[in-house]
């Protein structure tokens, strides 16, 4: 893919960028390596001051950054601004808690003094996606920098202005040159970067194929990776649920970010006793969604990020309908300029149809009926993914059963799955491994050093 900003509403090419040459990449790598030699000795207090300043810039210029996000990938401006605000919150969280998370941990052993110390590794490479072009980067960069590492960002090729804006923010607060740098390069250049001995570890958020490729290269070179890949999150609604709240939350959980989020609710699993009621309310709210220009405050759903994503989603819906499923609302590309797809609800989905195993990256909800909680859990676990799950019930026994048996990195009860700086985030199965955020996230890319003194 060319490195270019292309407005998903109009198809207009906003800006194009020349990829870095091999010499320019080497310059940035060497700078990062030199910077780490001294940056690793900076104090938590110094790092925290930089992060507080970053947070201030994010909040002061949130609308400016939000416009860049919306123009490049099409999410509504209000959600883009909220994304920038969330990044500021993340900066302040790690500025406050990183010293506590990475403090020496004393351990009592026989006849010796022992402790665990957490030390930075070096240059960490991040391969990041376009769907949350600020949030995904900041949730890597901030704990990376607070731990004493330095970062290199290879962002998605359709959000280069976001990538450059983020690098400028870190530069503007006075971070040492080389502490955080953006690499405007294509995906084909990643393998050589991972192979470079100066790169100590890598993290990727993206598709399964991209994760497999990075993991294979990193494994060959014995380097640690953290992968946050796709999801087909279940949204289980049982008969004791607050139905109106579940419906309203379910709509948001499916169409937020124009449906393009790994932790979006994608499979709605309904207990038979309330299925008809839920579906009727669900359809009504889907029909009321306003699709259009993401810059307009009244818009609920904007365009998909690229024509390719639109084509892939349309193909999955058609394959599902050809397999025998029915559509209650939507099910088609909107015939106007831009990458618009109608909010869609699919029902009566036969076994083996795409929603059972494929990730639908767009505003398409797949609805299933089950007899009870055990059938719901079995269906929830039948996918290869295991990122998040949302369960709606007031029954304590069902809550405990869901928490114990659902195969996912997170289970949210009576609320929508979401990421939060205070909570570890990640998945199992083909949704990846490792964790971001929380204490677990900042400890992913450190040397956990055991020290024993006789």
Tab-separated table of C-alpha atoms in Angstrom:
chain	number	residue	atom	x	y	z
A	1	UNK	CA	0.000	0.000	0.000
A	2	UNK	CA	1.269	3.501	-0.854
A	3	UNK	CA	1.978	5.755	2.105
A	4	UNK	CA	-0.814	8.232	1.614
A	5	UNK	CA	-3.718	9.931	3.359
A	6	UNK	CA	-6.884	9.146	1.389
A	7	UNK	CA	-10.172	10.567	2.616
A	8	UNK	CA	-12.547	7.574	2.997
A	9	UNK	CA	-15.558	9.846	2.482
A	10	UNK	CA	-14.496	11.210	-0.896
A	11	UNK	CA	-11.600	9.043	-2.055
A	12	UNK	CA	-9.499	12.201	-2.367
A	13	UNK	CA	-5.751	11.788	-1.916
A	14	UNK	CA	-4.912	14.335	0.770
A	15	UNK	CA	-1.158	13.827	1.025
A	16	UNK	CA	1.445	11.350	-0.147
A	17	UNK	CA	4.753	10.518	1.494
A	18	UNK	CA	8.000	9.071	0.223
A	19	UNK	CA	9.060	5.982	2.180
A	20	UNK	CA	12.330	6.209	4.070
A	21	UNK	CA	15.438	4.997	2.308
A	22	UNK	CA	17.640	2.296	3.805
A	23	UNK	CA	20.086	5.010	4.804
A	24	UNK	CA	17.397	7.028	6.591
A	25	UNK	CA	16.204	3.930	8.453
A	26	UNK	CA	19.767	3.218	9.558
A	27	UNK	CA	20.124	6.791	10.782
A	28	UNK	CA	17.004	6.450	12.947
A	29	UNK	CA	18.090	3.073	14.294
A	30	UNK	CA	21.523	4.393	15.215
A	31	UNK	CA	19.973	7.446	16.869
A	32	UNK	CA	17.612	5.253	18.893
A	33	UNK	CA	20.502	3.047	19.977
A	34	UNK	CA	22.594	6.022	21.113
A	35	UNK	CA	19.627	7.574	22.887
A	36	UNK	CA	18.854	4.416	24.851
A	37	UNK	CA	22.402	4.355	26.229
A	38	UNK	CA	21.559	7.451	28.289
A	39	UNK	CA	17.767	7.462	28.378
A	40	UNK	CA	17.663	4.230	30.385
A	41	UNK	CA	19.305	6.126	33.260
A	42	UNK	CA	16.719	8.912	33.382
A	43	UNK	CA	14.585	8.920	36.498
A	44	UNK	CA	10.912	8.085	36.744
A	45	UNK	CA	10.333	11.668	37.797
A	46	UNK	CA	11.897	12.998	34.576
A	47	UNK	CA	9.929	10.597	32.425
A	48	UNK	CA	6.715	11.428	34.248
A	49	UNK	CA	7.161	15.148	33.581
A	50	UNK	CA	7.460	14.445	29.868
A	51	UNK	CA	4.271	12.355	29.959
A	52	UNK	CA	2.342	15.031	31.829
A	53	UNK	CA	3.378	17.546	29.153
A	54	UNK	CA	2.279	15.130	26.415
A	55	UNK	CA	-1.114	14.834	28.117
A	56	UNK	CA	-1.430	18.618	28.185
A	57	UNK	CA	-0.702	18.894	24.444
A	58	UNK	CA	-3.192	16.153	23.645
A	59	UNK	CA	-5.943	17.904	25.549
A	60	UNK	CA	-5.125	21.373	24.227
A	61	UNK	CA	-5.065	20.197	20.599
A	62	UNK	CA	-7.615	17.379	20.802
A	63	UNK	CA	-9.848	18.800	18.086
A	64	UNK	CA	-6.918	19.388	15.750
A	65	UNK	CA	-5.703	15.816	16.205
A	66	UNK	CA	-9.261	14.483	16.005
A	67	UNK	CA	-9.704	16.087	12.581
A	68	UNK	CA	-6.535	14.404	11.316
A	69	UNK	CA	-7.794	11.023	12.563
A	70	UNK	CA	-11.218	11.469	10.955
A	71	UNK	CA	-9.812	12.669	7.629
A	72	UNK	CA	-7.447	9.709	7.401
A	73	UNK	CA	-9.607	6.762	8.562
A	74	UNK	CA	-13.202	7.984	8.754
A	75	UNK	CA	-14.329	7.590	12.357
A	76	UNK	CA	-16.738	10.230	13.613
A	77	UNK	CA	-15.045	13.406	14.796
A	78	UNK	CA	-16.625	13.130	18.241
A	79	UNK	CA	-15.164	9.636	18.688
A	80	UNK	CA	-11.777	10.772	17.355
A	81	UNK	CA	-11.648	13.582	19.916
A	82	UNK	CA	-12.614	11.099	22.642
A	83	UNK	CA	-9.747	8.873	21.493
A	84	UNK	CA	-7.257	11.711	21.935
A	85	UNK	CA	-8.645	12.476	25.391
A	86	UNK	CA	-8.232	8.818	26.346
A	87	UNK	CA	-4.569	9.001	25.325
A	88	UNK	CA	-4.072	11.934	27.695
A	89	UNK	CA	-5.595	9.890	30.517
A	90	UNK	CA	-3.192	7.042	29.693
A	91	UNK	CA	-0.193	9.386	29.901
A	92	UNK	CA	-1.191	10.600	33.337
A	93	UNK	CA	-1.919	7.084	34.574
A	94	UNK	CA	1.536	5.722	33.770
A	95	UNK	CA	3.252	8.934	34.855
A	96	UNK	CA	1.738	8.370	38.291
A	97	UNK	CA	1.948	4.590	38.631
A	98	UNK	CA	5.022	3.460	36.649
A	99	UNK	CA	7.370	4.028	39.615
A	100	UNK	CA	5.154	1.783	41.722
A	101	UNK	CA	4.733	-0.865	38.993
A	102	UNK	CA	8.483	-1.115	38.376
A	103	UNK	CA	9.780	-0.663	41.910
A	104	UNK	CA	12.141	-3.291	43.287
A	105	UNK	CA	10.191	-6.176	44.795
A	106	UNK	CA	11.820	-7.747	47.872
A	107	UNK	CA	11.562	-11.519	48.278
A	108	UNK	CA	12.332	-13.516	51.421
A	109	UNK	CA	14.545	-16.553	50.811
A	110	UNK	CA	16.749	-18.663	53.062
A	111	UNK	CA	19.760	-16.838	54.530
A	112	UNK	CA	19.924	-14.275	51.727
A	113	UNK	CA	18.575	-10.929	50.696
A	114	UNK	CA	16.731	-11.132	47.397
A	115	UNK	CA	14.812	-8.806	45.169
A	116	UNK	CA	13.306	-8.536	41.709
A	117	UNK	CA	14.343	-5.551	39.610
A	118	UNK	CA	12.689	-4.403	36.387
A	119	UNK	CA	15.099	-2.944	33.836
A	120	UNK	CA	14.502	-1.669	30.278
A	121	UNK	CA	15.492	-3.761	27.271
A	122	UNK	CA	16.323	-1.186	24.604
A	123	UNK	CA	14.653	-0.356	21.295
A	124	UNK	CA	11.085	-1.676	20.996
A	125	UNK	CA	9.490	-1.806	17.546
A	126	UNK	CA	5.735	-1.226	17.284
A	127	UNK	CA	3.716	-2.194	14.204
A	128	UNK	CA	0.395	-0.443	14.693
A	129	UNK	CA	-3.018	-0.411	12.936
A	130	UNK	CA	-5.159	2.368	11.493
A	131	UNK	CA	-8.433	1.823	13.388
A	132	UNK	CA	-7.370	3.660	16.567
A	133	UNK	CA	-4.410	5.543	15.113
A	134	UNK	CA	-3.616	7.498	18.295
A	135	UNK	CA	-4.794	5.167	21.075
A	136	UNK	CA	-3.049	2.024	19.788
A	137	UNK	CA	0.248	3.899	19.512
A	138	UNK	CA	0.043	5.634	22.873
A	139	UNK	CA	-0.834	2.460	24.755
A	140	UNK	CA	2.468	1.057	23.460
A	141	UNK	CA	4.582	4.210	23.608
A	142	UNK	CA	3.767	5.531	27.060
A	143	UNK	CA	4.574	2.383	29.116
A	144	UNK	CA	7.542	1.752	26.810
A	145	UNK	CA	9.017	5.171	27.528
A	146	UNK	CA	8.104	5.154	31.224
A	147	UNK	CA	9.952	1.832	31.594
A	148	UNK	CA	13.115	3.388	30.146
A	149	UNK	CA	12.919	1.835	26.697
A	150	UNK	CA	12.932	3.783	23.431
A	151	UNK	CA	10.381	3.261	20.674
A	152	UNK	CA	10.224	2.977	16.904
A	153	UNK	CA	6.791	3.183	15.277
A	154	UNK	CA	5.870	1.575	11.971
A	155	UNK	CA	2.301	2.825	11.614
A	156	UNK	CA	-0.330	1.709	9.103
A	157	UNK	CA	0.348	3.173	5.669
A	158	UNK	CA	-3.045	4.891	5.433
A	159	UNK	CA	-2.551	7.069	8.551
A	160	UNK	CA	0.845	8.721	7.991
A	161	UNK	CA	-0.272	12.143	9.216
A	162	UNK	CA	-1.302	10.579	12.520
A	163	UNK	CA	2.077	8.863	12.762
A	164	UNK	CA	3.970	12.089	12.157
A	165	UNK	CA	1.758	14.077	14.533
A	166	UNK	CA	2.427	11.618	17.369
A	167	UNK	CA	6.190	11.785	16.826
A	168	UNK	CA	6.001	15.590	16.850
A	169	UNK	CA	4.112	15.558	20.164
A	170	UNK	CA	6.848	13.553	21.877
A	171	UNK	CA	9.511	15.784	20.317
A	172	UNK	CA	7.709	18.955	21.404
A	173	UNK	CA	7.790	18.075	25.111
A	174	UNK	CA	11.571	17.767	25.119
A	175	UNK	CA	12.076	14.004	25.068
A	176	UNK	CA	15.632	13.183	23.933
A	177	UNK	CA	16.052	12.850	20.183
A	178	UNK	CA	15.686	9.186	19.339
A	179	UNK	CA	13.455	8.276	22.281
A	180	UNK	CA	10.432	7.963	20.003
A	181	UNK	CA	10.579	7.992	16.210
A	182	UNK	CA	8.170	7.281	13.365
A	183	UNK	CA	9.264	5.190	10.385
A	184	UNK	CA	7.275	5.883	7.209
A	185	UNK	CA	7.876	2.539	5.524
A	186	UNK	CA	5.881	-0.289	3.997
A	187	UNK	CA	5.183	-3.630	5.670
A	188	UNK	CA	7.832	-5.349	3.560
A	189	UNK	CA	10.556	-3.485	5.481
A	190	UNK	CA	9.535	-4.844	8.894
A	191	UNK	CA	11.372	-8.180	8.633
A	192	UNK	CA	14.787	-6.548	8.330
A	193	UNK	CA	14.029	-4.292	11.275
A	194	UNK	CA	13.081	-7.199	13.518
A	195	UNK	CA	16.261	-9.012	12.459
A	196	UNK	CA	18.457	-6.075	13.452
A	197	UNK	CA	20.216	-6.888	16.760
A	198	UNK	CA	19.574	-3.364	18.059
A	199	UNK	CA	15.833	-4.062	18.098
A	200	UNK	CA	15.200	-5.998	21.317
A	201	UNK	CA	11.474	-6.782	21.057
A	202	UNK	CA	8.377	-5.994	19.016
A	203	UNK	CA	4.659	-5.494	19.442
A	204	UNK	CA	1.930	-5.663	16.820
A	205	UNK	CA	-1.762	-4.910	16.761
A	206	UNK	CA	-3.449	-6.045	13.572
A	207	UNK	CA	-4.577	-9.016	11.538
A	208	UNK	CA	-3.813	-12.694	12.099
A	209	UNK	CA	-1.551	-12.952	9.016
A	210	UNK	CA	0.436	-9.902	10.110
A	211	UNK	CA	0.792	-11.342	13.610
A	212	UNK	CA	1.892	-14.730	12.314
A	213	UNK	CA	4.503	-13.119	10.087
A	214	UNK	CA	5.973	-10.943	12.838
A	215	UNK	CA	5.951	-13.788	15.367
A	216	UNK	CA	7.758	-16.095	12.943
A	217	UNK	CA	10.498	-13.554	12.256
A	218	UNK	CA	10.876	-12.634	15.928
A	219	UNK	CA	10.945	-16.294	16.904
A	220	UNK	CA	13.746	-16.968	14.448
A	221	UNK	CA	15.763	-14.216	16.090
A	222	UNK	CA	14.688	-15.163	19.624
A	223	UNK	CA	12.977	-11.869	20.364
A	224	UNK	CA	9.907	-11.331	22.467
A	225	UNK	CA	6.674	-10.116	20.891
A	226	UNK	CA	3.270	-9.014	22.117
A	227	UNK	CA	0.415	-9.581	19.675
A	228	UNK	CA	-3.111	-8.158	19.816
A	229	UNK	CA	-4.936	-9.604	16.832
A	230	UNK	CA	-8.518	-10.077	15.705
A	231	UNK	CA	-11.648	-10.848	17.644
A	232	UNK	CA	-15.162	-12.129	17.180
A	233	UNK	CA	-16.455	-11.124	20.570
A	234	UNK	CA	-19.693	-12.673	21.857
A	235	UNK	CA	-22.391	-10.467	23.406
A	236	UNK	CA	-24.486	-12.891	25.466
A	237	UNK	CA	-27.922	-11.766	26.643
A	238	UNK	CA	-29.817	-14.012	29.067
A	239	UNK	CA	-33.398	-13.862	30.287
A	240	UNK	CA	-32.744	-11.906	33.515
A	241	UNK	CA	-30.854	-9.121	31.728
A	242	UNK	CA	-31.870	-5.483	31.715
A	243	UNK	CA	-33.059	-5.728	28.120
A	244	UNK	CA	-33.244	-2.045	27.240
A	245	UNK	CA	-29.748	-1.400	28.568
A	246	UNK	CA	-28.410	-4.488	26.802
A	247	UNK	CA	-29.916	-3.399	23.484
A	248	UNK	CA	-28.631	0.170	23.735
A	249	UNK	CA	-25.169	-1.000	24.749
A	250	UNK	CA	-25.180	-3.696	22.081
A	251	UNK	CA	-25.766	-1.148	19.328
A	252	UNK	CA	-22.870	0.970	20.565
A	253	UNK	CA	-20.663	-2.091	21.005
A	254	UNK	CA	-21.269	-3.124	17.394
A	255	UNK	CA	-21.089	0.170	15.481
A	256	UNK	CA	-18.566	2.204	17.477
A	257	UNK	CA	-15.608	3.194	15.302
A	258	UNK	CA	-17.847	2.357	12.326
A	259	UNK	CA	-17.696	-1.278	13.454
A	260	UNK	CA	-13.940	-1.448	12.972
A	261	UNK	CA	-12.600	-2.553	16.327
A	262	UNK	CA	-11.226	-5.902	17.456
A	263	UNK	CA	-13.240	-5.814	20.697
A	264	UNK	CA	-16.514	-4.828	19.069
A	265	UNK	CA	-19.454	-7.105	19.895
A	266	UNK	CA	-19.800	-9.150	16.732
A	267	UNK	CA	-21.841	-12.255	17.681
A	268	UNK	CA	-25.041	-11.572	19.603
A	269	UNK	CA	-26.021	-14.747	21.445
A	270	UNK	CA	-29.549	-14.516	22.819
A	271	UNK	CA	-31.407	-16.815	25.194
A	272	UNK	CA	-34.592	-17.967	23.461
A	273	UNK	CA	-36.885	-16.526	26.148
A	274	UNK	CA	-35.907	-12.930	25.312
A	275	UNK	CA	-34.628	-13.285	21.738
A	276	UNK	CA	-37.693	-11.893	19.944
A	277	UNK	CA	-37.889	-8.862	22.256
A	278	UNK	CA	-34.183	-8.118	21.923
A	279	UNK	CA	-34.210	-8.456	18.132
A	280	UNK	CA	-37.225	-6.174	17.714
A	281	UNK	CA	-35.592	-3.413	19.788
A	282	UNK	CA	-32.209	-4.030	18.151
A	283	UNK	CA	-33.607	-3.678	14.628
A	284	UNK	CA	-35.431	-0.488	15.563
A	285	UNK	CA	-32.240	1.133	16.836
A	286	UNK	CA	-30.178	-0.054	13.846
A	287	UNK	CA	-32.716	1.478	11.467
A	288	UNK	CA	-32.409	4.799	13.318
A	289	UNK	CA	-28.613	5.011	12.923
A	290	UNK	CA	-27.485	7.936	10.779
A	291	UNK	CA	-24.782	7.022	8.255
A	292	UNK	CA	-22.856	9.865	6.654
A	293	UNK	CA	-20.116	12.459	6.895
A	294	UNK	CA	-18.102	11.687	10.061
A	295	UNK	CA	-17.373	15.382	10.533
A	296	UNK	CA	-21.061	16.038	11.245
A	297	UNK	CA	-22.137	15.850	14.896
A	298	UNK	CA	-25.355	13.966	14.048
A	299	UNK	CA	-23.547	11.106	12.286
A	300	UNK	CA	-23.517	7.751	14.086
A	301	UNK	CA	-21.639	5.665	11.502
A	302	UNK	CA	-19.052	6.945	9.053
A	303	UNK	CA	-17.306	5.183	6.173
A	304	UNK	CA	-15.036	2.179	6.385
A	305	UNK	CA	-11.375	3.101	6.228
A	306	UNK	CA	-10.500	1.748	2.779
A	307	UNK	CA	-12.218	0.331	-0.325
A	308	UNK	CA	-10.552	-3.028	0.382
A	309	UNK	CA	-12.141	-3.281	3.837
A	310	UNK	CA	-15.513	-2.379	2.312
A	311	UNK	CA	-15.119	-5.063	-0.344
A	312	UNK	CA	-14.092	-7.712	2.200
A	313	UNK	CA	-17.047	-6.956	4.474
A	314	UNK	CA	-19.515	-6.982	1.581
A	315	UNK	CA	-18.112	-10.337	0.472
A	316	UNK	CA	-18.559	-11.882	3.923
A	317	UNK	CA	-22.158	-10.677	4.169
A	318	UNK	CA	-22.986	-12.040	0.704
A	319	UNK	CA	-21.390	-15.383	1.542
A	320	UNK	CA	-23.442	-15.573	4.751
A	321	UNK	CA	-26.682	-14.809	2.915
A	322	UNK	CA	-25.821	-17.320	0.184
A	323	UNK	CA	-25.344	-19.927	2.915
A	324	UNK	CA	-28.982	-19.415	3.982
A	325	UNK	CA	-28.939	-16.611	6.547
A	326	UNK	CA	-31.487	-13.797	6.508
A	327	UNK	CA	-30.976	-10.056	6.760
A	328	UNK	CA	-33.286	-7.966	8.948
A	329	UNK	CA	-31.794	-4.587	8.139
A	330	UNK	CA	-29.018	-3.415	5.814
A	331	UNK	CA	-26.914	-5.978	4.022
A	332	UNK	CA	-25.612	-3.742	1.239
A	333	UNK	CA	-23.069	-1.138	0.208
A	334	UNK	CA	-24.559	2.329	0.226
A	335	UNK	CA	-24.542	3.677	-3.312
A	336	UNK	CA	-22.828	7.002	-2.819
A	337	UNK	CA	-19.324	8.361	-2.905
A	338	UNK	CA	-17.152	6.896	-0.160
A	339	UNK	CA	-16.644	3.578	1.624
A	340	UNK	CA	-20.084	3.386	3.226
A	341	UNK	CA	-21.810	0.173	4.337
A	342	UNK	CA	-25.323	0.030	5.767
A	343	UNK	CA	-25.648	-1.076	9.416
A	344	UNK	CA	-26.677	-4.716	9.121
A	345	UNK	CA	-28.270	-7.431	11.242
A	346	UNK	CA	-28.038	-11.087	10.163
A	347	UNK	CA	-30.176	-13.900	11.651
A	348	UNK	CA	-30.874	-17.612	11.051
A	349	UNK	CA	-27.195	-18.156	10.351
A	350	UNK	CA	-26.472	-21.792	9.387
A	351	UNK	CA	-23.618	-23.725	10.952
A	352	UNK	CA	-20.396	-23.209	9.048
A	353	UNK	CA	-21.335	-19.796	7.625
A	354	UNK	CA	-18.665	-17.033	7.876
A	355	UNK	CA	-19.871	-15.479	11.192
A	356	UNK	CA	-18.856	-18.651	13.040
A	357	UNK	CA	-15.150	-18.143	12.342
A	358	UNK	CA	-14.542	-14.895	10.435
A	359	UNK	CA	-14.138	-11.418	11.891
A	360	UNK	CA	-16.623	-8.944	10.371
A	361	UNK	CA	-14.791	-5.604	10.456
A	362	UNK	CA	-17.661	-3.197	9.965
A	363	UNK	CA	-21.199	-2.412	11.212
A	364	UNK	CA	-22.595	-5.949	10.827
A	365	UNK	CA	-24.187	-7.843	13.756
A	366	UNK	CA	-24.677	-11.630	13.615
A	367	UNK	CA	-27.506	-12.895	15.847
A	368	UNK	CA	-27.829	-16.421	17.276
A	369	UNK	CA	-30.427	-18.075	19.541
A	370	UNK	CA	-29.645	-20.548	22.333
A	371	UNK	CA	-31.666	-22.381	24.975
A	372	UNK	CA	-29.583	-21.561	28.060
A	373	UNK	CA	-26.320	-20.288	29.504
A	374	UNK	CA	-24.421	-23.494	28.750
A	375	UNK	CA	-25.346	-23.369	25.064
A	376	UNK	CA	-24.408	-19.701	25.023
A	377	UNK	CA	-20.942	-20.395	26.446
A	378	UNK	CA	-20.388	-23.289	24.052
A	379	UNK	CA	-21.248	-21.070	21.092
A	380	UNK	CA	-19.135	-18.220	22.427
A	381	UNK	CA	-16.134	-20.554	22.678
A	382	UNK	CA	-16.656	-22.161	19.256
A	383	UNK	CA	-14.589	-19.496	17.464
A	384	UNK	CA	-10.818	-19.447	17.005
A	385	UNK	CA	-10.717	-16.003	18.610
A	386	UNK	CA	-10.569	-15.188	22.311
A	387	UNK	CA	-10.279	-11.460	22.842
A	388	UNK	CA	-13.257	-10.231	24.887
A	389	UNK	CA	-16.808	-11.186	25.853
A	390	UNK	CA	-19.823	-9.348	27.240
A	391	UNK	CA	-22.419	-11.198	29.341
A	392	UNK	CA	-25.783	-9.793	30.422
A	393	UNK	CA	-27.569	-11.440	33.351
A	394	UNK	CA	-28.585	-10.723	36.945
A	395	UNK	CA	-28.228	-14.373	37.978
A	396	UNK	CA	-25.142	-14.839	40.203
A	397	UNK	CA	-24.745	-18.478	39.196
A	398	UNK	CA	-24.730	-17.557	35.519
A	399	UNK	CA	-22.240	-14.770	36.128
A	400	UNK	CA	-19.799	-17.115	37.831
A	401	UNK	CA	-20.284	-19.776	35.153
A	402	UNK	CA	-19.576	-17.267	32.378
A	403	UNK	CA	-16.491	-15.880	34.099
A	404	UNK	CA	-15.120	-19.363	34.706
A	405	UNK	CA	-15.837	-20.924	31.316
A	406	UNK	CA	-15.688	-18.268	28.597
A	407	UNK	CA	-12.396	-18.480	26.733
A	408	UNK	CA	-11.304	-14.863	26.377
A	409	UNK	CA	-8.779	-12.335	27.609
A	410	UNK	CA	-11.546	-10.372	29.311
A	411	UNK	CA	-15.161	-10.855	30.366
A	412	UNK	CA	-17.361	-7.830	31.054
A	413	UNK	CA	-20.610	-8.480	32.930
A	414	UNK	CA	-23.544	-6.166	32.204
A	415	UNK	CA	-21.301	-3.730	30.351
A	416	UNK	CA	-19.465	-3.334	27.072
A	417	UNK	CA	-15.957	-4.670	26.506
A	418	UNK	CA	-13.478	-1.795	26.443
A	419	UNK	CA	-9.836	-1.041	27.109
A	420	UNK	CA	-8.802	0.887	30.206
A	421	UNK	CA	-5.280	1.958	31.249
A	422	UNK	CA	-5.820	0.352	34.659
A	423	UNK	CA	-6.670	-3.108	33.272
A	424	UNK	CA	-4.498	-5.567	31.327
A	425	UNK	CA	-5.681	-5.935	27.735
A	426	UNK	CA	-5.132	-8.815	25.306
A	427	UNK	CA	-6.426	-12.158	24.142
A	428	UNK	CA	-5.906	-15.878	23.871
A	429	UNK	CA	-6.175	-18.402	21.037
A	430	UNK	CA	-5.804	-16.671	17.656
A	431	UNK	CA	-6.442	-13.272	19.214
A	432	UNK	CA	-2.783	-13.173	20.211
A	433	UNK	CA	-0.715	-13.272	23.380
A	434	UNK	CA	0.880	-10.939	25.877
A	435	UNK	CA	-0.805	-7.965	27.507
A	436	UNK	CA	-0.932	-4.217	27.136
A	437	UNK	CA	-1.957	-1.702	29.794
A	438	UNK	CA	-2.085	-2.104	33.563
A	439	UNK	CA	0.896	-3.359	35.539
A	440	UNK	CA	1.155	-6.381	33.228
A	441	UNK	CA	1.553	-4.185	30.161
A	442	UNK	CA	4.483	-2.133	31.421
A	443	UNK	CA	6.238	-5.320	32.563
A	444	UNK	CA	6.097	-6.984	29.125
A	445	UNK	CA	9.202	-5.255	27.785
A	446	UNK	CA	11.556	-5.223	30.741
A	447	UNK	CA	14.232	-7.551	32.000
A	448	UNK	CA	12.766	-9.103	35.134
A	449	UNK	CA	16.070	-9.515	36.913
A	450	UNK	CA	16.468	-11.717	39.983
A	451	UNK	CA	19.041	-10.445	42.490
A	452	UNK	CA	20.223	-12.501	45.454
A	453	UNK	CA	22.808	-11.209	47.958
A	454	UNK	CA	24.283	-13.666	50.446
